[in-house]
Coordinates of N, CA and C and ligand atoms in Angstrom, one line a residue:
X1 N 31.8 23.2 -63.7 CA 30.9 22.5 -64.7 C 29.9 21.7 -64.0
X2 N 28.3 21.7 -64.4 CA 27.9 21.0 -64.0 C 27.4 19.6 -64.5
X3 N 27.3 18.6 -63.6 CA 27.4 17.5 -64.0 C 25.9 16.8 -63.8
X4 N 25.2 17.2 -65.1 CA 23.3 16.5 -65.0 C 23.3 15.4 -65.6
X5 N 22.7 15.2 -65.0 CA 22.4 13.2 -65.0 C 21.2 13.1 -66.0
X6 N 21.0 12.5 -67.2 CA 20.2 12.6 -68.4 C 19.6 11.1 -67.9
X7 N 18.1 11.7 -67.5 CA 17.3 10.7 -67.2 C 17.4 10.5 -66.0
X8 N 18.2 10.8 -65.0 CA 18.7 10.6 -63.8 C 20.3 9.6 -64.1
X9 N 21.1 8.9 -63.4 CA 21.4 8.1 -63.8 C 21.7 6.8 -64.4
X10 N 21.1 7.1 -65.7 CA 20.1 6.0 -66.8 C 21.2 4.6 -67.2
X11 N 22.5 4.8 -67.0 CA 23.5 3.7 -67.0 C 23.6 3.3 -65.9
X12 N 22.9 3.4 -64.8 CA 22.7 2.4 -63.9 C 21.7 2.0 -62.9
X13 N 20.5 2.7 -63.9 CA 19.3 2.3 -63.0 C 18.2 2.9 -64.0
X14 N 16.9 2.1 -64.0 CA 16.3 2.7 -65.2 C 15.8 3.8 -65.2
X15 N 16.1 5.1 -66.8 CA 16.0 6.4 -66.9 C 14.5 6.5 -65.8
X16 N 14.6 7.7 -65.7 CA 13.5 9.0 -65.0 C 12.7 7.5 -64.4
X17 N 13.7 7.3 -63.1 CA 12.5 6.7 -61.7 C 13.5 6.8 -60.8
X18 N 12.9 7.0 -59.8 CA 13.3 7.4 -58.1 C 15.0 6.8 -58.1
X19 N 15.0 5.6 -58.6 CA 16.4 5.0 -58.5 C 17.4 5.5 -59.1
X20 N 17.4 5.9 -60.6 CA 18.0 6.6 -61.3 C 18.6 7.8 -60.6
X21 N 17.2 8.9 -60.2 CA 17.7 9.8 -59.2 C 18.5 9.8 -58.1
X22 N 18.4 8.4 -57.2 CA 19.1 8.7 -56.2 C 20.4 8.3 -56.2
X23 N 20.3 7.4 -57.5 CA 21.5 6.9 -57.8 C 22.6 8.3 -58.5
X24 N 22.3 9.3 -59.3 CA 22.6 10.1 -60.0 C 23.3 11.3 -58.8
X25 N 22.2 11.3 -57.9 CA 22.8 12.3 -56.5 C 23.8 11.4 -55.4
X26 N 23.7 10.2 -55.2 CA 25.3 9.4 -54.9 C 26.1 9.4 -55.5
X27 N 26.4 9.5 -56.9 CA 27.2 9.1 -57.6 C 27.8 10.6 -58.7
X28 N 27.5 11.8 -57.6 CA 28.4 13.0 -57.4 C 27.4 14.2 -58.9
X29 N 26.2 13.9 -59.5 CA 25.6 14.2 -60.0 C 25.0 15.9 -59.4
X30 N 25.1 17.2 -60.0 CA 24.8 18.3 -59.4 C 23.2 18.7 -60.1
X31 N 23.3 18.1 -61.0 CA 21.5 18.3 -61.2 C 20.5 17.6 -62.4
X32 N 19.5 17.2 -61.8 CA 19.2 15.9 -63.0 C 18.5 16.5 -63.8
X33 N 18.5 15.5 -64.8 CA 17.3 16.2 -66.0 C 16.4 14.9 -66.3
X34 N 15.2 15.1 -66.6 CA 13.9 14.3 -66.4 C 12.7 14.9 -67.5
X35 N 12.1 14.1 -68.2 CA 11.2 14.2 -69.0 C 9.7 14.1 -68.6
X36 N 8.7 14.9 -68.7 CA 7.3 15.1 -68.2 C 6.1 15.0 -69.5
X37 N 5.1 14.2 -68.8 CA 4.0 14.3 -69.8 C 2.8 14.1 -68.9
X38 N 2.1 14.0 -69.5 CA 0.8 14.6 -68.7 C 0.0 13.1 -69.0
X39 N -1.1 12.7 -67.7 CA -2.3 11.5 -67.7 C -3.3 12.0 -68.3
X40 N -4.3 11.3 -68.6 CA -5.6 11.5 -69.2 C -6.4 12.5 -68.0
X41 N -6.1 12.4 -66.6 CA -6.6 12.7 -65.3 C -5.8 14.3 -65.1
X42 N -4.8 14.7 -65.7 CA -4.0 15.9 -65.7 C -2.6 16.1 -64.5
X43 N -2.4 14.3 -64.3 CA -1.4 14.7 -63.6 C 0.3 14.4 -64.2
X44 N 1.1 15.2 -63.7 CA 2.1 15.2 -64.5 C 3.3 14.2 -64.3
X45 N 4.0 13.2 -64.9 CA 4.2 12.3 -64.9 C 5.7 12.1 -65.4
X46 N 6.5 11.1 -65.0 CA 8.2 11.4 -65.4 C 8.3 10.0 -65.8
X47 N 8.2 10.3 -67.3 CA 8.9 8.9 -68.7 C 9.3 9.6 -70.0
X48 N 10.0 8.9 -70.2 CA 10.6 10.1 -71.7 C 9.8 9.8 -72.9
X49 N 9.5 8.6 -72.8 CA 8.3 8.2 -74.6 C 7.3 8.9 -74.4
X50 N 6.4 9.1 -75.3 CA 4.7 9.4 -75.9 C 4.1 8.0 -75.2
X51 N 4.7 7.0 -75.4 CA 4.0 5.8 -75.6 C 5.1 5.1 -74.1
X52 N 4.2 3.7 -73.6 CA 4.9 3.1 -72.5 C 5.7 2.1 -73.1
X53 N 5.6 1.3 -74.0 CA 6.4 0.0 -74.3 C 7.7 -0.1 -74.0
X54 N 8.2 0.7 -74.4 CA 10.2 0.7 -74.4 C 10.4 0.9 -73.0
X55 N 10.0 1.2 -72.1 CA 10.0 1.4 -70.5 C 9.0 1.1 -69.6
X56 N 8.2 0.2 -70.0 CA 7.4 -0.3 -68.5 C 6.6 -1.7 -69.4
X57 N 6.2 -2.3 -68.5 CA 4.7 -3.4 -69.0 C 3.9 -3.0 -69.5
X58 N 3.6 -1.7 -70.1 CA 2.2 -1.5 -70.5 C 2.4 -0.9 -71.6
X59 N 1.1 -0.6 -72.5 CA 1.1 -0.7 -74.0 C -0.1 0.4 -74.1
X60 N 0.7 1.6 -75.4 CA -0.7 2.8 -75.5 C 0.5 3.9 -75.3
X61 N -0.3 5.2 -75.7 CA 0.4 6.4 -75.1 C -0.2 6.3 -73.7
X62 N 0.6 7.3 -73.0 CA 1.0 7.5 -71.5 C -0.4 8.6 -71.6
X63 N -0.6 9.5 -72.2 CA -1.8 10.8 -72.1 C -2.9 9.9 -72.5
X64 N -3.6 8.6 -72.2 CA -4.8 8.0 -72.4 C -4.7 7.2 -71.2
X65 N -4.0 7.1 -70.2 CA -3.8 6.7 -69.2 C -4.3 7.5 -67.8
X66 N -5.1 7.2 -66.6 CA -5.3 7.7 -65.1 C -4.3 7.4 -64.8
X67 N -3.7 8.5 -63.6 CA -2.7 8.1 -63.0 C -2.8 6.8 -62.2
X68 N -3.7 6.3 -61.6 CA -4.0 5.1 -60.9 C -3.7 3.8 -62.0
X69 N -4.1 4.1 -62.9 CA -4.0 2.9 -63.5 C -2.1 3.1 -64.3
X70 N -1.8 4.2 -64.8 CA -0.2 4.3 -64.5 C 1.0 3.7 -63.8
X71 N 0.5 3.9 -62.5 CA 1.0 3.2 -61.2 C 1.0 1.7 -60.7
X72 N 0.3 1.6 -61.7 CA 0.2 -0.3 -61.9 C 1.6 -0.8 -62.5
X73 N 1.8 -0.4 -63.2 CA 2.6 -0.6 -64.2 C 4.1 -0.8 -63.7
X74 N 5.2 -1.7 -64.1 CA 6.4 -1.7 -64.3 C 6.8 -1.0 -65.0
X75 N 8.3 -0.1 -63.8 CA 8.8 0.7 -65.2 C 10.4 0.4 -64.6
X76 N 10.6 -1.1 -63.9 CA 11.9 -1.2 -63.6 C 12.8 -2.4 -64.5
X77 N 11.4 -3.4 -64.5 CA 12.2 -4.8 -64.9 C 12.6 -4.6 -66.2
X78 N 12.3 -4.1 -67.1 CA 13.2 -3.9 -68.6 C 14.4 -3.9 -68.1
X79 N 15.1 -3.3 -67.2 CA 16.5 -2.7 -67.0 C 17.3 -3.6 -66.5
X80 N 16.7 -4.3 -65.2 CA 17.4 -5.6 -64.3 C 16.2 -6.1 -63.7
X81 N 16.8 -7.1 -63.1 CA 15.4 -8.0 -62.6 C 15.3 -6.9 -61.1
X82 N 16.3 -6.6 -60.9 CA 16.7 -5.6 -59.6 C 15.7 -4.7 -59.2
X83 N 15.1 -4.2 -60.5 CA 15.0 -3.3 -59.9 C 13.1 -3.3 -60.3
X84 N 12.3 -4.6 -60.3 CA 11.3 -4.8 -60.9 C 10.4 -4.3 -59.9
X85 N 9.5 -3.6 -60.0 CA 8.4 -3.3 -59.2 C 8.9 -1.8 -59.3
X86 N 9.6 -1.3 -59.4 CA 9.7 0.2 -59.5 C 8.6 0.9 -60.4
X87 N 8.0 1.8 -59.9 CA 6.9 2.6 -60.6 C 7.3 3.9 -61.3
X88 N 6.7 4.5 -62.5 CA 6.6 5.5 -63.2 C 6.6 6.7 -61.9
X89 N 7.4 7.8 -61.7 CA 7.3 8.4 -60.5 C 6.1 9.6 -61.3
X90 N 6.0 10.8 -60.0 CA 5.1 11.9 -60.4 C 6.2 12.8 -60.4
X91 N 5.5 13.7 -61.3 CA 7.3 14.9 -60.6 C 7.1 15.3 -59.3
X92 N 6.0 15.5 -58.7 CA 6.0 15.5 -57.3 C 6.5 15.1 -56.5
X93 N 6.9 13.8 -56.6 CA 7.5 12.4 -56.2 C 8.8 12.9 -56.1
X94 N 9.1 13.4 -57.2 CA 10.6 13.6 -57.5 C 11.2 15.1 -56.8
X95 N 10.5 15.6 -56.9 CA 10.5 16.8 -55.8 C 10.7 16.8 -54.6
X96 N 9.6 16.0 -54.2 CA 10.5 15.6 -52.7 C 11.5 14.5 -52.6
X97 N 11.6 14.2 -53.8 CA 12.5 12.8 -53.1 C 14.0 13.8 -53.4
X98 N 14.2 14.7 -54.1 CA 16.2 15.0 -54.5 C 16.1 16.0 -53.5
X99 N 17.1 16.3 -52.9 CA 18.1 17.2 -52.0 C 17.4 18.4 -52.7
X100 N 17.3 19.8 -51.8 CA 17.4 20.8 -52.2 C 17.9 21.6 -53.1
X101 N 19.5 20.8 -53.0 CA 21.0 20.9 -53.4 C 20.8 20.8 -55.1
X102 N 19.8 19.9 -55.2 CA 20.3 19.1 -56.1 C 19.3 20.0 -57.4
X103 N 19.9 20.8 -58.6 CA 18.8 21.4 -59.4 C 18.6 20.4 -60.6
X104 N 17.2 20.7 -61.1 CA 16.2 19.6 -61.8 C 15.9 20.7 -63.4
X105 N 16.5 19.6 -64.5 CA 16.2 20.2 -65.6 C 14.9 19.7 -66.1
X106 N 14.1 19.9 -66.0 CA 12.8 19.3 -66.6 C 12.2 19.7 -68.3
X107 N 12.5 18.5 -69.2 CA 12.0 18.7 -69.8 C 10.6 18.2 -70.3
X108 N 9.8 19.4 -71.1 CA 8.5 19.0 -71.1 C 8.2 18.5 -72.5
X109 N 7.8 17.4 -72.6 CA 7.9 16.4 -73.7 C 6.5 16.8 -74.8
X110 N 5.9 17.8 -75.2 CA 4.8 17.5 -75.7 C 5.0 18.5 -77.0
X111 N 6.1 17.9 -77.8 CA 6.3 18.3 -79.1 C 5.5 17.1 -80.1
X112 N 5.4 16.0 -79.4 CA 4.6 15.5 -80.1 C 2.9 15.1 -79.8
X113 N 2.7 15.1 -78.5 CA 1.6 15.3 -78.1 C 1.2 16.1 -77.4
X114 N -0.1 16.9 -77.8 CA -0.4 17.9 -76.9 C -1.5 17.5 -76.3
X115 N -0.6 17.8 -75.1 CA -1.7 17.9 -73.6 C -2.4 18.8 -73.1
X116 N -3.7 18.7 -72.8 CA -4.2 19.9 -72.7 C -3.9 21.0 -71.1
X117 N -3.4 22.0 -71.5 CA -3.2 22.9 -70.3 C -2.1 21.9 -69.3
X118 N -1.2 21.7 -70.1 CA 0.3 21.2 -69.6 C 1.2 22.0 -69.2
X119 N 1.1 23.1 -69.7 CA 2.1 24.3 -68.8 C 1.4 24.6 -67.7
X120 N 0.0 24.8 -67.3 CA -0.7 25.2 -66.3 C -0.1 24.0 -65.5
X121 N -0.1 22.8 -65.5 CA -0.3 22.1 -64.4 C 1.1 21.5 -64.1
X122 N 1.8 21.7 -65.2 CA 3.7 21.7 -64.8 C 4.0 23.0 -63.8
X123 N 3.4 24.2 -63.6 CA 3.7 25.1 -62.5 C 3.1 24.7 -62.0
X124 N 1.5 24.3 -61.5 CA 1.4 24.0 -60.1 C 2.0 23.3 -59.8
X125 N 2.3 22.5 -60.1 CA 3.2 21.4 -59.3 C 4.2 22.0 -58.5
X126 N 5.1 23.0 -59.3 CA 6.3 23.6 -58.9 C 6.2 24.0 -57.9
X127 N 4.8 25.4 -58.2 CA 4.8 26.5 -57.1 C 4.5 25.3 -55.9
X128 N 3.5 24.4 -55.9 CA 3.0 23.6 -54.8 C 4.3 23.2 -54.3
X129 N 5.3 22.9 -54.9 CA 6.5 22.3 -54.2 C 7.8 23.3 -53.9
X130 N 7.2 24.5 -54.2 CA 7.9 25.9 -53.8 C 9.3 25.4 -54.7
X131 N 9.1 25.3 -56.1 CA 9.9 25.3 -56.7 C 10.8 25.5 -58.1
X132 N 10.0 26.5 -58.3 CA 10.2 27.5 -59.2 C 11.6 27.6 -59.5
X133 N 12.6 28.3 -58.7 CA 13.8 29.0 -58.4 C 15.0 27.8 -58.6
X134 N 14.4 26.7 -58.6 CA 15.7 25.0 -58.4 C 15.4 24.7 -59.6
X135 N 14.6 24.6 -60.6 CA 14.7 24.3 -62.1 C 14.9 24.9 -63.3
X136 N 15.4 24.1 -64.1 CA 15.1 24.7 -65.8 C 14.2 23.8 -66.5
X137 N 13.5 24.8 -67.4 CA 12.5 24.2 -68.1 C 13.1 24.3 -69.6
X138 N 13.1 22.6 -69.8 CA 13.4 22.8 -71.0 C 12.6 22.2 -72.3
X139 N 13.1 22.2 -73.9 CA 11.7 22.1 -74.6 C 12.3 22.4 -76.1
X140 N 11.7 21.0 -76.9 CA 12.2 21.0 -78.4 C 11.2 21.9 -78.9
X141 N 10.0 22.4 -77.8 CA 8.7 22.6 -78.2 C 9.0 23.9 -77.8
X142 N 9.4 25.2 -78.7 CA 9.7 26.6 -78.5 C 8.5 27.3 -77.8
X143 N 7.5 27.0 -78.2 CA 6.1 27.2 -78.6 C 5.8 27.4 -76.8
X144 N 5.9 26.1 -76.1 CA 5.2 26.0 -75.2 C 6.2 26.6 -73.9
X145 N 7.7 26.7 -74.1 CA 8.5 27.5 -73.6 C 8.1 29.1 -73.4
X146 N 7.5 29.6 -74.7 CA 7.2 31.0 -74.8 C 6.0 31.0 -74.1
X147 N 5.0 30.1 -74.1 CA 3.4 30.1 -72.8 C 4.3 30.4 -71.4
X148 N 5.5 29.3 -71.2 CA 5.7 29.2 -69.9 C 6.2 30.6 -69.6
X149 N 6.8 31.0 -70.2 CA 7.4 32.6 -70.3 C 6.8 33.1 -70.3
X150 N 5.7 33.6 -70.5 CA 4.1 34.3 -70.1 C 3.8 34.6 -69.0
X151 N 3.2 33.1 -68.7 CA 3.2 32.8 -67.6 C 3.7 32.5 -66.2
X152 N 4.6 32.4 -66.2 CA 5.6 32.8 -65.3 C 7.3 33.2 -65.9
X153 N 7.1 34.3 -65.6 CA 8.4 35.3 -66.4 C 9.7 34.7 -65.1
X154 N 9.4 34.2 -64.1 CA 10.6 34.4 -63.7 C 11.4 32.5 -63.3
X155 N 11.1 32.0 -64.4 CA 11.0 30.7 -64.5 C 12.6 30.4 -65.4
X156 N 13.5 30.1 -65.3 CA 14.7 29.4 -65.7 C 14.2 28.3 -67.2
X157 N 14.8 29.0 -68.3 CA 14.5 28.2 -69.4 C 15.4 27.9 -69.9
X158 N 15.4 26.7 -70.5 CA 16.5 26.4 -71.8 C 16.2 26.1 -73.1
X159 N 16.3 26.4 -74.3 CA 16.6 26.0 -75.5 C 16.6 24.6 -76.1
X160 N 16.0 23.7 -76.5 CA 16.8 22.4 -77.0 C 17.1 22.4 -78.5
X161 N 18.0 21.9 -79.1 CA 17.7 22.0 -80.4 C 18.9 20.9 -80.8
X162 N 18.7 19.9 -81.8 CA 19.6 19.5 -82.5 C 19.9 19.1 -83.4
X163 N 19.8 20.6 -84.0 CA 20.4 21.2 -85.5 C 20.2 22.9 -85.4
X164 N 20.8 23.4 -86.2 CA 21.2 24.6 -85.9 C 19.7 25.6 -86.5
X165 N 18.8 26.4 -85.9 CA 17.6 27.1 -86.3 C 18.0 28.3 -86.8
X166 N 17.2 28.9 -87.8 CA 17.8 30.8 -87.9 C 17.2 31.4 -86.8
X167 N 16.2 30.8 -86.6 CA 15.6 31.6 -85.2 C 16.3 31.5 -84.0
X168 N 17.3 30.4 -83.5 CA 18.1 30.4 -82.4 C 18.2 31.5 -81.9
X169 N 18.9 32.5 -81.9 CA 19.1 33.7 -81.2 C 18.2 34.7 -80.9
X170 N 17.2 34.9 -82.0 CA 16.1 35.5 -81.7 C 15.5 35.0 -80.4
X171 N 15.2 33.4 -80.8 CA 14.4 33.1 -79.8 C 14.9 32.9 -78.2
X172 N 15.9 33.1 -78.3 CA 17.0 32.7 -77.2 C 16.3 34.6 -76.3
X173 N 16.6 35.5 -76.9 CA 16.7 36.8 -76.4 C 15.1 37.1 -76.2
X174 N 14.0 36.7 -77.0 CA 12.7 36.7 -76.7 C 12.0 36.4 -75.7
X175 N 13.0 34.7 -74.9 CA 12.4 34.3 -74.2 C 13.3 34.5 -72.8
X176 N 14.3 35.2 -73.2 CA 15.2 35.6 -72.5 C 16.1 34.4 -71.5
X177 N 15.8 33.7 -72.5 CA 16.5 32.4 -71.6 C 17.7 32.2 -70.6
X178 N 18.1 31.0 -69.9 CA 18.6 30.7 -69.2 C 20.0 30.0 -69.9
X179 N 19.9 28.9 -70.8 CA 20.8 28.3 -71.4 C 20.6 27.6 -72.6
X180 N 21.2 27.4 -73.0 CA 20.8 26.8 -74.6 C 21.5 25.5 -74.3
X181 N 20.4 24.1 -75.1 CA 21.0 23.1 -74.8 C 21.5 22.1 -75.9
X182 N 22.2 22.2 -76.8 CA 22.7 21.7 -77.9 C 23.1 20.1 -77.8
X183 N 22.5 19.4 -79.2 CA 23.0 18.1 -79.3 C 24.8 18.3 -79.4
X184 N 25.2 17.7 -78.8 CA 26.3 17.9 -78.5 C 27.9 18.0 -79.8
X185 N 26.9 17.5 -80.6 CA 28.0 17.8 -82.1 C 27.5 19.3 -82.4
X186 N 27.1 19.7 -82.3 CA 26.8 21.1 -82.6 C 27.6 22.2 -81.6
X187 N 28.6 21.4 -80.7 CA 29.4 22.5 -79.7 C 30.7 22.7 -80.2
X188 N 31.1 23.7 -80.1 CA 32.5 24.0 -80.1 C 32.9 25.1 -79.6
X189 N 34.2 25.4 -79.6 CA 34.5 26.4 -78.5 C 33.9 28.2 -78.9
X190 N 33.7 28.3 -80.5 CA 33.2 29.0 -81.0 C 31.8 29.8 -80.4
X191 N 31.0 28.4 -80.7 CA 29.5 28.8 -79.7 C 29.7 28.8 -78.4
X192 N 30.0 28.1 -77.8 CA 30.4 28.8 -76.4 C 30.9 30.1 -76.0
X193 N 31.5 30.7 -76.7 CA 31.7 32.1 -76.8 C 31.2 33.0 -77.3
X194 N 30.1 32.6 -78.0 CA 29.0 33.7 -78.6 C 27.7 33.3 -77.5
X195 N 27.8 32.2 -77.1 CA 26.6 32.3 -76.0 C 26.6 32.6 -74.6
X196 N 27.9 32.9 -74.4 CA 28.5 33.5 -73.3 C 28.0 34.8 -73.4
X197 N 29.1 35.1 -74.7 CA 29.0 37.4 -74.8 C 27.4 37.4 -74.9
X198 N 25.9 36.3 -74.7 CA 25.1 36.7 -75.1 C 24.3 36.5 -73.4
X199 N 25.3 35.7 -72.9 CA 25.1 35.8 -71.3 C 24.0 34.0 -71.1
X200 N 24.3 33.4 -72.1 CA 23.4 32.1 -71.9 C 24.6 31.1 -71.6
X201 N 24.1 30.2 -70.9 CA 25.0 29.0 -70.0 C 24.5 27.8 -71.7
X202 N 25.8 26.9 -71.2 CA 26.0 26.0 -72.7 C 25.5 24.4 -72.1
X203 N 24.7 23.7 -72.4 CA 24.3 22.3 -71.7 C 24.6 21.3 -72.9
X204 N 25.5 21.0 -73.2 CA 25.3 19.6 -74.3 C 24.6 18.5 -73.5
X205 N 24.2 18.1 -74.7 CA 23.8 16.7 -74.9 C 24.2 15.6 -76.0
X206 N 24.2 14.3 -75.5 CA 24.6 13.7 -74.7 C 26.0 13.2 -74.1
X207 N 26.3 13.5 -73.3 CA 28.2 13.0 -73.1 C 28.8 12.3 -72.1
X208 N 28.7 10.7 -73.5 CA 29.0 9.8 -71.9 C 30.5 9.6 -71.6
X209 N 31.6 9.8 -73.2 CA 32.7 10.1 -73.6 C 33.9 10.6 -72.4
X210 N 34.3 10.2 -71.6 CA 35.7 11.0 -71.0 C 36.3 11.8 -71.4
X211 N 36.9 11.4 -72.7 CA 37.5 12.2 -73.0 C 36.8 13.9 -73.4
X212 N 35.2 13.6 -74.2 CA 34.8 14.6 -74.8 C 34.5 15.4 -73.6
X213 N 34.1 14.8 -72.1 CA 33.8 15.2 -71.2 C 35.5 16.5 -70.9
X214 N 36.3 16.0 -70.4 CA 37.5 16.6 -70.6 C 37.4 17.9 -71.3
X215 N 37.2 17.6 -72.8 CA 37.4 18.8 -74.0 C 36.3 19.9 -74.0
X216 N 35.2 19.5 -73.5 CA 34.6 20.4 -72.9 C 34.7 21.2 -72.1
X217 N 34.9 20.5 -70.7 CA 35.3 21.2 -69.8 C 36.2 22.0 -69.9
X218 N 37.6 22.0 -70.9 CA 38.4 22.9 -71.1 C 38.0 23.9 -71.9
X219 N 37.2 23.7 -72.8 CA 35.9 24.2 -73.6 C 35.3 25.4 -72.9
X220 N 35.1 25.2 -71.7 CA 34.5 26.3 -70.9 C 33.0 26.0 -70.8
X221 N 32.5 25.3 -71.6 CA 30.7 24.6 -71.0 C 30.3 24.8 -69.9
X222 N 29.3 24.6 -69.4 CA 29.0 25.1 -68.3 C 28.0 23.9 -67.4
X223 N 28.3 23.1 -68.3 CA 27.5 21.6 -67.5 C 27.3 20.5 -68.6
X224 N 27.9 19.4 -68.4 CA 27.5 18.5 -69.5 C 26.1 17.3 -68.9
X225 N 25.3 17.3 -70.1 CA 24.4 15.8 -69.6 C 24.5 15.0 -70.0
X226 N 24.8 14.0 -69.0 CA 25.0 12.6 -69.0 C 24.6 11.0 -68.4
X227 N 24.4 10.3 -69.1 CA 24.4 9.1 -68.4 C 24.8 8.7 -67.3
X228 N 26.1 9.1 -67.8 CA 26.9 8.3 -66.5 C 27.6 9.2 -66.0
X229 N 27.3 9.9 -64.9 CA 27.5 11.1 -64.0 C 28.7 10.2 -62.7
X230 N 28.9 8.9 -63.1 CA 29.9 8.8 -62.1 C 31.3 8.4 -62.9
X231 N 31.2 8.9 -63.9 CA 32.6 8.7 -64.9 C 33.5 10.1 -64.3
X232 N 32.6 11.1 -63.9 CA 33.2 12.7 -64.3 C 32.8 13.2 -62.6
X233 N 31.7 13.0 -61.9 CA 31.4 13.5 -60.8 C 32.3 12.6 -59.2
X234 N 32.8 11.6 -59.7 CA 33.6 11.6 -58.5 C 35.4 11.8 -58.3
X235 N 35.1 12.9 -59.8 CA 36.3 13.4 -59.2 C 36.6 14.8 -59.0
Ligands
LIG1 O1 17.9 17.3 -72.4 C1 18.6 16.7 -73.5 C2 18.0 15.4 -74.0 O2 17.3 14.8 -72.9 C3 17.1 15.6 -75.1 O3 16.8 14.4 -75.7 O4 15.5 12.4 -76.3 O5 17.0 12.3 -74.4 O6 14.9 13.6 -74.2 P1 16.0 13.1 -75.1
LIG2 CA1 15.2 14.7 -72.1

């Protein structure tokens, strides 16, 4: 089962920044998941809001923002005084900073804002960092999952959804995806067996729970994401 770290390890270091991450790959984590949006300048950027307030010093959506002026910003001290001066990373950043080892679910945040030519510049980044083949791309935004599918056909995708669509399975077989990633009340051992015979891997979200972590795993899932990746990863 694998054990992805939602946000990186966001219970003990603030979500999607370098610390998170490295804290997430010490603390027995097999692959993180991280949220992407795009600057006013087109570079691509790792915070989970539309907007900066809830996670750094600054104030406004994140897509009206230069990366230079981005980089100014606090995105540690909300979390502990520890960890103040920590910056908003680039996925680039984050590319080279995790282990080879280590696979990266990236999701791309622009169900509520649209960035212009955001799938284009979420693959260069990739191919630039020869890394296509280490991620899944994932997306409440079906829409822009099917461009990425286009566009590069041999790209690892996942599903997000949480609540049950009639299109689910269509779209699952359309885009020929990788895994389906269900809010995590939506699993049971049922669906795990129909997304199996359909050849798709099962990713809930969120499970910070022991025990649920357990029932899953006997569940047969195929990776839970979580917070706290050192409740379940060091053992
Ligand atoms: O990938 C699952 C989860 O990250 C989706 O919700 O809001 O935490 O990005 P959210
Ligand atoms: Ca996410």
């Amino acid at each position: 089962m694998l054990i992805i770290a939602h946000r990186g390890a966001s219970c003990l270091a603030p979500e999607n920044t370098l610390p998170a991450f490295r804290s997430a790959v010490k603390f027995g984590a097999t692959m993180v998941e991280l949220d992407v949006h795009q600057t006013k300048d087109g570079h691509v950027v790792v915070i989970h809001d539309e907007r900066l307030e809830r996670t750094t010093n600054g104030n406004g959506f994140v897509g009206n923002f230069s990366l230079s002026l981005l980089r100014k910003l606090d995105a540690g001290a909300w979390f502990a005084g520890r960890f103040a001066g920590v910056r908003i990373p680039t996925l680039s950043e984050v590319l080279s900073c995790l282990p080879r080892r280590i696979g990266i679910n990236i999701e791309v945040k622009n169900n509520i804002v649209d960035y212009p030519d955001f799938e284009q510049h979420v693959l260069a980044v990739l191919r630039r960092f020869h890394s296509l083949h280490r991620v899944i791309i994932s997306s409440f935004n079906w829409a822009s999952l099917e461009k990425l599918h286009r566009l590069e056909p041999t790209l690892k995708l996942g599903l997000l959804f949480d609540c049950f669509r009639p299109d689910l399975w269509p779209a699952a077989r359309l885009l020929n995806v990788f895994s389906l990633h269900p809010a995590v009340h939506l699993v049971d051992k049922q669906f795990i067996w129909q997304a199996h015979c359909w050849g798709y891997r099962v990713f809930p979200w969120v499970v910070n729970d022991p025990q649920i972590m357990i029932e899953l795993k006997a569940a047969q899932v195929d990776g839970i994401i979580t917070d706290c990746p050192q409740v379940i990863g060091a053992n």
